[in-house]
XYZ file of C-alpha atoms in Angstrom:
601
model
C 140.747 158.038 136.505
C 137.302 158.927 136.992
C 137.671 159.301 140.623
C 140.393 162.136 140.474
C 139.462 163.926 137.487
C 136.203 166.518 138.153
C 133.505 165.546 136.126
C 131.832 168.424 134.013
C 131.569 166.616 131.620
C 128.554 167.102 128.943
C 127.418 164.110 128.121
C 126.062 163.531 124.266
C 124.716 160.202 124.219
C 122.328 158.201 122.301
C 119.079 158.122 124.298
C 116.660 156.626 121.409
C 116.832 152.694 120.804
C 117.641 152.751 117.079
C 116.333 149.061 115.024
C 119.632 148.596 113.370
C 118.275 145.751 110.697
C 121.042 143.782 109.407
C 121.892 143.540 106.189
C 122.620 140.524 103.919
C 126.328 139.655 104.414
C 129.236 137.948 102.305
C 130.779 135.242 103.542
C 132.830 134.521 106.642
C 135.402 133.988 104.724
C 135.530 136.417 102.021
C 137.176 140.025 101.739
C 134.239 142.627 104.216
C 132.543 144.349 102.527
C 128.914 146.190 102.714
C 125.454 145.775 101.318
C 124.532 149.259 99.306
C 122.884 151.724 102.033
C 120.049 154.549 100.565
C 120.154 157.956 101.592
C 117.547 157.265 104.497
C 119.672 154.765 106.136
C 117.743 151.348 104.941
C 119.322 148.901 102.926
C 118.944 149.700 98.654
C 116.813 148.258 96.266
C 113.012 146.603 96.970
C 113.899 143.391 99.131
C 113.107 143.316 103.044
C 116.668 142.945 104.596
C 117.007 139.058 105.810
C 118.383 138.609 109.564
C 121.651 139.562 110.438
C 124.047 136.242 109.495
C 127.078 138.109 111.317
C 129.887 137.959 108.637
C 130.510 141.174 109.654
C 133.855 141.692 111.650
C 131.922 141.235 114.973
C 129.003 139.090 114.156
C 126.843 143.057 114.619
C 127.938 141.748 118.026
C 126.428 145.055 120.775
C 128.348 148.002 121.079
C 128.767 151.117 123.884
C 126.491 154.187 122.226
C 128.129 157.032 123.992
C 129.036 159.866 122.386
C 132.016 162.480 122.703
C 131.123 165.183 124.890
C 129.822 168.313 123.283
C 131.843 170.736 125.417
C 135.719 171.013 127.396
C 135.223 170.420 130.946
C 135.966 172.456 133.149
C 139.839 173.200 134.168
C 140.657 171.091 137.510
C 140.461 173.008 140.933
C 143.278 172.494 143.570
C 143.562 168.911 144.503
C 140.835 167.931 142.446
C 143.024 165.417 140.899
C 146.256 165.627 138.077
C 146.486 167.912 134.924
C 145.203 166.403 131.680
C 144.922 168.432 128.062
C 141.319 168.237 126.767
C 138.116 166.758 127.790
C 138.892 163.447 129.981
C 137.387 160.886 126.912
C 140.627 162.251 124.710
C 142.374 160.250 127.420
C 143.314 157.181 125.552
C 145.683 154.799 127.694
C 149.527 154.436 126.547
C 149.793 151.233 125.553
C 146.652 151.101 123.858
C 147.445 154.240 121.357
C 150.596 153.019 121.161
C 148.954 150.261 119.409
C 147.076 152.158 117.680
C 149.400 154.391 115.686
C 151.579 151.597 114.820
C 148.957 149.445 113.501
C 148.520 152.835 111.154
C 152.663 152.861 110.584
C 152.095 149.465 109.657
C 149.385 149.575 107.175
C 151.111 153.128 105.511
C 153.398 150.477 104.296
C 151.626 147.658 103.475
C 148.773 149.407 102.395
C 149.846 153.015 101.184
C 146.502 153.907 99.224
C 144.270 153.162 102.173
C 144.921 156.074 103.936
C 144.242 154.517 107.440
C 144.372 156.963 110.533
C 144.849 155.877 113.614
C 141.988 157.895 115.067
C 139.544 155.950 113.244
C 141.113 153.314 115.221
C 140.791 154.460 118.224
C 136.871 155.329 117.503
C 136.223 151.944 116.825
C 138.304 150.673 119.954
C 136.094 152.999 122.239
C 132.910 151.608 120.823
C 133.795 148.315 120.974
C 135.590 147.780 124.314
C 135.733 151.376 125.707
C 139.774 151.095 124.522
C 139.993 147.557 126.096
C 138.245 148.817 129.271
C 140.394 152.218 129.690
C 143.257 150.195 129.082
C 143.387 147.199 131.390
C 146.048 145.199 129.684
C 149.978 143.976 130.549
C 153.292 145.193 129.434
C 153.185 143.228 126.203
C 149.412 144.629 125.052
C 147.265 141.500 125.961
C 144.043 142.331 128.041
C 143.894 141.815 131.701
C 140.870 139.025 131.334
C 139.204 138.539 128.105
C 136.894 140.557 126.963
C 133.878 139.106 125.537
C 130.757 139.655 123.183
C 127.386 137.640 124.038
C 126.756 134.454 122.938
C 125.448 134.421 119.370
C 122.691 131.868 119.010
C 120.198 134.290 117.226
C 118.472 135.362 120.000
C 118.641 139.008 119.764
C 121.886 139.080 117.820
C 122.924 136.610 115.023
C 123.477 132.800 114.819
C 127.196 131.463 114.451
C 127.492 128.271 115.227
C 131.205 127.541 117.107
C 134.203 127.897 114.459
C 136.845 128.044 116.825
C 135.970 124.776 119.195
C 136.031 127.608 121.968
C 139.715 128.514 121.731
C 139.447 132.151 121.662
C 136.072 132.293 123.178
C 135.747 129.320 125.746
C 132.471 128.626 123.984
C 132.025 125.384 122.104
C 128.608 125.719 120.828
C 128.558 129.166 119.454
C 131.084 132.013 118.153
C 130.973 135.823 120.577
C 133.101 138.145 119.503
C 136.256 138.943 121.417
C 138.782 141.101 122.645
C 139.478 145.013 122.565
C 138.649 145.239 118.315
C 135.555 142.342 119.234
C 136.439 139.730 116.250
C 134.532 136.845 116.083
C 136.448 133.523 115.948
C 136.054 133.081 112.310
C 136.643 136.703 111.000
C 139.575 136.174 113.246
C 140.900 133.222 111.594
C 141.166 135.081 108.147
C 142.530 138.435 109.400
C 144.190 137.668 112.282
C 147.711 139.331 112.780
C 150.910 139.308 114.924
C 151.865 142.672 114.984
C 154.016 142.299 118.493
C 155.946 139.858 117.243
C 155.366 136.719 119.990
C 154.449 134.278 117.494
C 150.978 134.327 117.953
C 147.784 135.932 116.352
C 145.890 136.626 119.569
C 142.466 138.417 119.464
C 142.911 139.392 122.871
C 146.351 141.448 122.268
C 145.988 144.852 121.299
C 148.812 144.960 119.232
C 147.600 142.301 117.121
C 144.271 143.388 117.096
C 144.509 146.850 115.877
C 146.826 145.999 113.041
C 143.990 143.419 112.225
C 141.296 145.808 112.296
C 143.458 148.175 110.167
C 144.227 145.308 107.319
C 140.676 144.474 107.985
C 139.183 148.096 107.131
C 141.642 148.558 104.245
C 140.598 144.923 102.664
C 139.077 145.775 98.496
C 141.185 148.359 97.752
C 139.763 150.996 100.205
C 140.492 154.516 100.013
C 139.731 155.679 103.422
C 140.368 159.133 102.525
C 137.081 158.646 100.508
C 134.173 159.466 102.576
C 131.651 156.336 100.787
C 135.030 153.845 101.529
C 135.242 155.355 104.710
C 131.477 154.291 105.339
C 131.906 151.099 103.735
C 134.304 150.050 106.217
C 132.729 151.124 109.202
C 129.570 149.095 107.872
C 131.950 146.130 107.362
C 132.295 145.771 110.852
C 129.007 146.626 112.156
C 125.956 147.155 109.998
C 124.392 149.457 111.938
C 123.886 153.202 110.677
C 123.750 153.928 114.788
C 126.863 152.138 114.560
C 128.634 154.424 112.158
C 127.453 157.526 113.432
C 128.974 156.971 116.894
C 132.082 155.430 115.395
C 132.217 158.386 113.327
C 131.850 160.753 116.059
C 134.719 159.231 117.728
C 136.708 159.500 114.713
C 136.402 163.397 114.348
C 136.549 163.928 118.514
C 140.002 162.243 118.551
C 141.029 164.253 115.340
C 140.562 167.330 116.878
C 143.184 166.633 120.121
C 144.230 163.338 122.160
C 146.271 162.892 125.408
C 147.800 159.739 126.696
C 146.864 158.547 129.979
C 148.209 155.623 132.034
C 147.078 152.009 131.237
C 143.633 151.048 132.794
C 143.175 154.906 133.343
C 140.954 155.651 130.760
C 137.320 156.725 130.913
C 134.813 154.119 130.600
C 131.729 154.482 128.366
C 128.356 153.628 130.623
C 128.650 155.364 133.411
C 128.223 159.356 133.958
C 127.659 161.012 136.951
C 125.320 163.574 135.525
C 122.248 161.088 134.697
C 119.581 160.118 137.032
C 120.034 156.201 135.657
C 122.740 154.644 135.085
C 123.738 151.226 133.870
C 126.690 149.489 134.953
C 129.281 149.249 132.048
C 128.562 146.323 129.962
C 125.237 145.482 130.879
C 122.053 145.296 128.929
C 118.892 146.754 130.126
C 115.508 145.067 129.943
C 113.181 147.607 129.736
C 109.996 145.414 130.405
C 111.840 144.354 133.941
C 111.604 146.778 136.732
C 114.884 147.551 138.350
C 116.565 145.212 140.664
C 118.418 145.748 144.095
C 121.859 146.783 143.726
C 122.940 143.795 145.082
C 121.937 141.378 142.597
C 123.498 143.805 139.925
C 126.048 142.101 137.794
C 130.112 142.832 138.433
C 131.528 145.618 136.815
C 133.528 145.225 133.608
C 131.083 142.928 131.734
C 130.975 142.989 128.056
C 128.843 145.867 126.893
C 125.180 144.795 126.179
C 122.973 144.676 122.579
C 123.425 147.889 120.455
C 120.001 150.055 120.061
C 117.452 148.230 118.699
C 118.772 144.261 119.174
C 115.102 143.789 120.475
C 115.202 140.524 122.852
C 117.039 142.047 126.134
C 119.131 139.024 126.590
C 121.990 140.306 128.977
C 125.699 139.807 128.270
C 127.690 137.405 130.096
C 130.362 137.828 132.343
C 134.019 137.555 130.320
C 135.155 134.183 130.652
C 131.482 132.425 130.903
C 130.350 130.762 127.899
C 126.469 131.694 128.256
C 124.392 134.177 129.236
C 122.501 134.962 132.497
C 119.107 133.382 132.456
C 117.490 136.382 133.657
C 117.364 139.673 132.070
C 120.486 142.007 133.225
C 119.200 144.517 136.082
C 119.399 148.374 136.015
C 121.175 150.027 138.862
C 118.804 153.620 139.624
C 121.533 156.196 140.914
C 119.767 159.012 142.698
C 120.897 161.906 141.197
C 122.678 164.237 143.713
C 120.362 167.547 144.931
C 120.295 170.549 143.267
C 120.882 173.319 145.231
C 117.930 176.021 144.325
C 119.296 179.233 142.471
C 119.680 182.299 144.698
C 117.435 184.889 142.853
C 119.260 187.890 141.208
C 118.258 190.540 140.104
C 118.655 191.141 136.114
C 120.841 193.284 134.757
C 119.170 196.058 131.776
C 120.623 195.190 128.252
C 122.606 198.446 127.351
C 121.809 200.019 124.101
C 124.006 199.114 121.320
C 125.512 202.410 120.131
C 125.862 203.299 116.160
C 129.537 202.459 116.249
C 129.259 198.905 118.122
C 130.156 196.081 116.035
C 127.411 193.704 115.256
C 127.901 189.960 117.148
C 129.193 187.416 115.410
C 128.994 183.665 116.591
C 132.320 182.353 116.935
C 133.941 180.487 114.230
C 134.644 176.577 113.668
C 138.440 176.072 113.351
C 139.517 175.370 109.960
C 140.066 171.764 108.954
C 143.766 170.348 108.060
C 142.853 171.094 104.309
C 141.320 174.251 104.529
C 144.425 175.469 106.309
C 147.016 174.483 103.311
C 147.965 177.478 100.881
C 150.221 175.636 98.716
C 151.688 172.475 97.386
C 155.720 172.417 97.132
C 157.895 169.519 96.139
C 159.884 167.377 98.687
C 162.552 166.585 96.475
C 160.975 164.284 94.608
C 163.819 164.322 92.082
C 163.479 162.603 88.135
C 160.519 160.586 87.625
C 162.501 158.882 85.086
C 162.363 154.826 84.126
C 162.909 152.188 81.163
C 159.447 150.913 79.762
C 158.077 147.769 81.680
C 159.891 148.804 85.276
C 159.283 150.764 87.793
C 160.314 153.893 88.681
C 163.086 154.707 91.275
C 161.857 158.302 92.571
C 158.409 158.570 93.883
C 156.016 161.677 93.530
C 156.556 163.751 97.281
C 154.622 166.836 98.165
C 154.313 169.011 101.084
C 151.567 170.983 102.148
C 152.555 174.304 103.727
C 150.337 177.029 105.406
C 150.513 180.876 104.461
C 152.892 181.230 106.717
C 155.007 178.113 105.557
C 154.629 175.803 108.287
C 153.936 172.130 107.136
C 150.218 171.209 107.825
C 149.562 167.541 108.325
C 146.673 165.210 108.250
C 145.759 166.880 105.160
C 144.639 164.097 101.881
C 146.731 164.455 98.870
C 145.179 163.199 95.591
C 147.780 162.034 93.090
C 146.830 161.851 89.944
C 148.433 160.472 86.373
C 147.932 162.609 83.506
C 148.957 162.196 79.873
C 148.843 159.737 77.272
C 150.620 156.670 78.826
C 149.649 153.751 80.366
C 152.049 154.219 83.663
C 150.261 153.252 86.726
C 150.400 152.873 90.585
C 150.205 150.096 92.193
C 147.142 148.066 91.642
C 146.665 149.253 88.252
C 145.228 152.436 89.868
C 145.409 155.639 87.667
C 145.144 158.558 91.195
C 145.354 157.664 95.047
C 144.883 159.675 97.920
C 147.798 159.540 100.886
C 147.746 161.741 103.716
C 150.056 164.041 104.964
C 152.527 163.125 107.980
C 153.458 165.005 110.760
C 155.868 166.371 108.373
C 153.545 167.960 106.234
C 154.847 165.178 103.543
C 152.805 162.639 101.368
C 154.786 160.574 99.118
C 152.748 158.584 96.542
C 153.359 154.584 96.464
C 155.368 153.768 93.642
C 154.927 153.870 89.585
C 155.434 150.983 87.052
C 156.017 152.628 83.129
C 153.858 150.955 80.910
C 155.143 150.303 77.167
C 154.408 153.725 76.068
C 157.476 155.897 75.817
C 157.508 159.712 76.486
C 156.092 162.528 78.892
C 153.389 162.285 81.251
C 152.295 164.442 84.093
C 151.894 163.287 87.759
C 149.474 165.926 89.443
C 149.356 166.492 93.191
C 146.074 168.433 94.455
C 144.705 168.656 97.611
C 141.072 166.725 98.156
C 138.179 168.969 98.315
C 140.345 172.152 97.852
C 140.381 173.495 94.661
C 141.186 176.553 95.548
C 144.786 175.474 96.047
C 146.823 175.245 93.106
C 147.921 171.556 91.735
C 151.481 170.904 91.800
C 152.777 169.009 88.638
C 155.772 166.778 88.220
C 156.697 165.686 85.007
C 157.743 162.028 84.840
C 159.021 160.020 81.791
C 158.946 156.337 80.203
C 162.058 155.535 78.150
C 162.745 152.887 76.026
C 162.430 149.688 77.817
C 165.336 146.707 77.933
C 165.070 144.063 75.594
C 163.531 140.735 76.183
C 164.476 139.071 73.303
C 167.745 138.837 70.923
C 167.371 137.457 67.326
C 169.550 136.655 64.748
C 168.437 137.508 61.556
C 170.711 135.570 59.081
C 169.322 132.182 60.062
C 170.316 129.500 62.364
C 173.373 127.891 60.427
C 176.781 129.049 61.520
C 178.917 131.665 60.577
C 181.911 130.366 58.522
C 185.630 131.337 57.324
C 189.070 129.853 56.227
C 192.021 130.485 58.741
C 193.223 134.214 58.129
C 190.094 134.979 56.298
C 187.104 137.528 57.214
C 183.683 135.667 57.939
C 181.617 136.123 54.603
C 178.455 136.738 56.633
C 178.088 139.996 58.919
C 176.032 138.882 61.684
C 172.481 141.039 62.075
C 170.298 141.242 65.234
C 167.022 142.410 66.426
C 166.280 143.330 69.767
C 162.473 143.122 70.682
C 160.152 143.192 73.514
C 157.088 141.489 74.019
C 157.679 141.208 70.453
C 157.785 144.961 69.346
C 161.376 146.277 68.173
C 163.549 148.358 70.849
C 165.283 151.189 68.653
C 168.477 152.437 71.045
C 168.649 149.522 73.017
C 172.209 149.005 74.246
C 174.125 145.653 73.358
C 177.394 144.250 73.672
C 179.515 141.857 71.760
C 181.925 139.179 73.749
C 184.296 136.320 72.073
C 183.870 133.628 74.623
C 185.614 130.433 75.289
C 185.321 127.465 77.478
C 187.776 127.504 80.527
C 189.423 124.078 82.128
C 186.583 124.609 85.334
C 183.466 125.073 82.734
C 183.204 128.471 83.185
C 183.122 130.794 80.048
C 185.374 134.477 79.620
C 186.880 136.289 77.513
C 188.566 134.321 74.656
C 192.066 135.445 74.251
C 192.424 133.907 70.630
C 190.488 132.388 67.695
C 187.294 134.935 65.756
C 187.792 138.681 66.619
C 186.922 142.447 65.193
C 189.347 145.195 63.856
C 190.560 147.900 66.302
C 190.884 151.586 65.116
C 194.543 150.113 64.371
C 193.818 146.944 63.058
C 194.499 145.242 66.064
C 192.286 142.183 67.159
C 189.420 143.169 69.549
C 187.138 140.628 71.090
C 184.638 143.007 72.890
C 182.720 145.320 71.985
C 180.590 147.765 73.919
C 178.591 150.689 73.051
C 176.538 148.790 70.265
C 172.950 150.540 69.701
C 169.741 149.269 67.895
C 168.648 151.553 65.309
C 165.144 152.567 65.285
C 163.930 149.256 63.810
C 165.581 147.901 66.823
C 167.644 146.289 64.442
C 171.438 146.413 64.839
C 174.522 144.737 61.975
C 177.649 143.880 63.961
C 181.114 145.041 62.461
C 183.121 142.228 59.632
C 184.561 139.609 61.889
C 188.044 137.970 61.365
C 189.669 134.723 61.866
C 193.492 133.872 63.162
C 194.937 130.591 62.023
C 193.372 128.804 64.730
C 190.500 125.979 63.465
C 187.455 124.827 65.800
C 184.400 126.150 66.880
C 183.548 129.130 68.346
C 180.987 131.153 70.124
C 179.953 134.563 69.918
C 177.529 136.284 72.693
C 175.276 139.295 72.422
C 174.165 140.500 75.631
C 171.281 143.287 75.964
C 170.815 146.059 79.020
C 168.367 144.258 80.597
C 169.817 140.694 80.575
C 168.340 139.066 77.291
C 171.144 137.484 75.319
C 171.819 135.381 71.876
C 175.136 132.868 71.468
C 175.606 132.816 67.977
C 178.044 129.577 66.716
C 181.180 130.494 64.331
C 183.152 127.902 62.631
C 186.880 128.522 61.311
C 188.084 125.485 59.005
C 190.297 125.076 56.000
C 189.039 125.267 52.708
């Protein structure tokens, strides 16, 4: 692409070697995570950060420092090449934001309080592999040729010994971190993910890896939405603060406008046409070696070299070698092109402002998603409404509309459970932050009632605005379904003569988790054995009076009274001897058979 599209491009780039000290990590194994960081960027408290052990997601494998450009290009002239929206780095290649935003589909589902956006994604993608080198893969997502980190033996980067007997990495002595998302082997063997559906958790498929990455950033209950969570899982891949600032400047460059572009069109980080030096993309310079002649430069394509700071100048290897050059990577010197001298003009006078011309004003910054939302409505959220111990059916939904009523999206929602109950989301979380769709809609994950019945409040606000009103939606906790039936006249059973009335009336309790359940619901059912062992309905033998004295042997409609105790009606017996059963059953499914015997006197 970059030989068609006119480059005018301004380029903002790291030009200062940063010492990115690593930071004392948790095990390969374990959930990412980040050691504390102080306001100036070192690591907190008094101890001297230990070397890097790279249980990070990429081993604080290197990483491409380029940064977004600070200005549009120029537009195109006539057959200067096709017609793109934006700067050219917005350019992200199909299949590769395809991947992308359904990796962030994927994890709105699994993973609703995360918050994960796809364009943090894609800034992580175009630090790591320049979006799996301007998209170079097939049809199905899986790179072109692997894509690989250098060889960590601790020199220069850390020290992982092989995990993966070279299956992902061709390198059976030490781990390098590979693919588009760079995962080392065994970070990869704990978070690795199918997302295409092939049957295989490939590092080296873009589908798979982005969804990883996403389940990856979203791992300890991360609210990404959160700016310190947000930091904390940047770290967790690379623990770098050089690291997050360029990631983050990716992040908010892609927020503000992409455009797709076709696979293995995309713009490559290391190379600009504006610089005096260039290095080839993916290649490590040694500044105590002078540079080289072109022709022993390395090919094109090769992994990018150590991030700012790694301090040794080891060069990357080639993808698909499993150890590095022996010889410092060369520099390739690009002459910059002449600069044609100014033609002298002749300045203009500055006219006199008049009493009536306006002052100037700098231009202003366009307002954020948030800023731009001047009210919360419901979307049909409906009643919040559900026994005590289950979960609700309806789910807290807001929109976020501008003044002029159009839906505004990408905007965080807080939800937030007020009141005295002990309802919760998921997770035993009390508020969580979701983000509005393209829909203007955010729809908190579902609530579980607690055992508190009544009122509470669910409140929707809108993070870091205050200024716009909180929308509340009143949800409530009813009394929950039995667990437990009990008789309460003893075990023995219940006994009459033929033709005679029972001379106990039977008396239940309905309780859950051991506390009584006034109002719970409960029916009564004469049942009998049938020839196939099933039970129904008995059709003769114990039964209760009808408004007309006729013989009934259901009843429905029973309620607990507020003790959550509840005495059943007299019972009855024909002239038929034996024994018989009686069952209870309460909404909810708990039941009680109580035994009945009819014999003569």
């Amino acid at each position: 692409m970059a030989a068609h599209i006119r480059r005018r491009l301004r380029k903002g780039a790291t030009t200062t070697a940063v010492a990115a000290a690593a930071v004392a990590a948790l095990s390969a194994s374990q959930a990412p995570g980040a050691t504390p960081v102080a306001a100036n960027g070192q690591p907190a408290g008094d101890a001297t950060p230990p070397t890097s052990s790279g249980s990070t997601a990429t081993g604080d494998s290197p990483y491409f420092t380029d940064l977004p450009p600070l200005h549009t290009p120029n537009p195109l002239g006539p057959g200067e090449g096709p017609v793109v929206t934006g700067p050219a780095e917005a350019g992200i290649p199909a299949t590769v934001l395809d991947a992308y935003k359904r990796a962030e589909q994927h994890l709105r589902t699994t993973r609703p309080g995360c918050n994960l956006p796809w364009q943090l994604l894609a800034g992580i993608g175009k630090v790591e592999s320049g979006q799996a080198r301007g998209g170079r893969v097939d049809a199905d997502g899986t790179t072109l040729s692997r894509i690989l980190g250098p060889v960590l033996d601790g020199n220069g980067f850390a020290n992982i010994t092989d995990t993966d007997g070279g299956v992902h990495d061709g390198d059976t002595r030490h781990d390098r971190a590979v693919g588009p998302m760079q995962f080392i082997p065994s970070t990869w063997a704990s978070w690795g993910q199918d997302a295409n559906g092939d049957g295989r958790k490939d590092p080296n498929n873009i589908y798979d890896a982005a969804q990883a990455a996403g389940m990856y950033l979203c791992a300890n209950n991360r609210d990404l939405a959160v700016k310190a969570d947000l930091d904390r899982a940047v770290l967790s891949y690379n623990q770098s603060r050089e690291y997050l600032r360029t990631v983050l400047s990716w992040f908010e460059f892609y927020k503000r406008g992409t455009h797709q572009v076709p696979d293995g069109a995309g713009v490559q980080p290391g190379e600009r046409s504006d610089t005096r030096s260039r290095v080839r993309p993916g290649v490590l310079p040694a500044p105590s070696t002078p540079p080289s002649s072109p022709s022993t430069a390395p090919k094109p394509g090769a992994k990018p070299g150590a991030k700012p700071g790694a301090g040794t100048g080891t060069p990357a290897p080639s993808p698909g070698t499993g150890s590095p050059s022996p010889t410092p990577a060369p520099v390739e010197t690009v002459p910059a092109k002449p600069t044609p001298s100014p033609k002298p003009t002749t300045p203009k006078p500055t006219p006199t402002p008049t009493p009536t011309d306006p002052a100037p004003t700098k231009p202003s910054e366009p307002p954020t998603p948030a800023e731009r939302v001047h009210r919360l409505a419901d979307a049909g959220t409906g009643a919040l409404t559900a026994p005590a111990g289950t979960e609700f059916a309806g789910r807290a939904s807001v929109v976020a509309r501008d003044a002029r009523g159009k839906a505004v999206e990408r905007v965080a929602i807080r939800f937030e459970i007020a009141g005295d109950t002990d309802a919760r989301f998921a997770d035993g979380a009390s508020a969580v932050t979701v983000t509005t769709g393209e829909d203007g809609t955010a729809t908190a994950p579902a609530l579980r009632a607690g055992e508190r019945t009544g009122d509470f409040t669910v409140r929707a606000v809108v993070a870091g605005r205050p200024a716009v009103a909180p929308l509340a939606l009143t949800a409530t906790v009813t009394t929950g379904a039995a667990d437990t039936l009990a008789a309460q006249t003893g075990e023995a059973p219940l006994t009459a003569a033929p033709g005679g009335e029972f001379a106990q009336r039977l008396t239940v309790k309905a309780t859950r988790k051991g506390a009584p359940v006034p109002g719970a619901e409960l029916t009564a059912t004469m049942v009998a054995e049938t020839a196939d062992g099933t039970r129904a309905t008995a059709t003769e033998g114990p039964y209760f009076k009808g408004a007309q004295d006729e013989p009934v042997r259901t009843l429905t409609g029973l309620t607990t009274d507020e003790n959550g105790v509840l005495q059943l009606p007299p019972l009855y017996a024909d002239d038929l001897t034996g024994t018989f059963q009686l069952r209870l059953t309460a909404q909810g499914g708990a039941t009680l058979t109580v035994t009945l015997s009819v014999a003569a006197a």
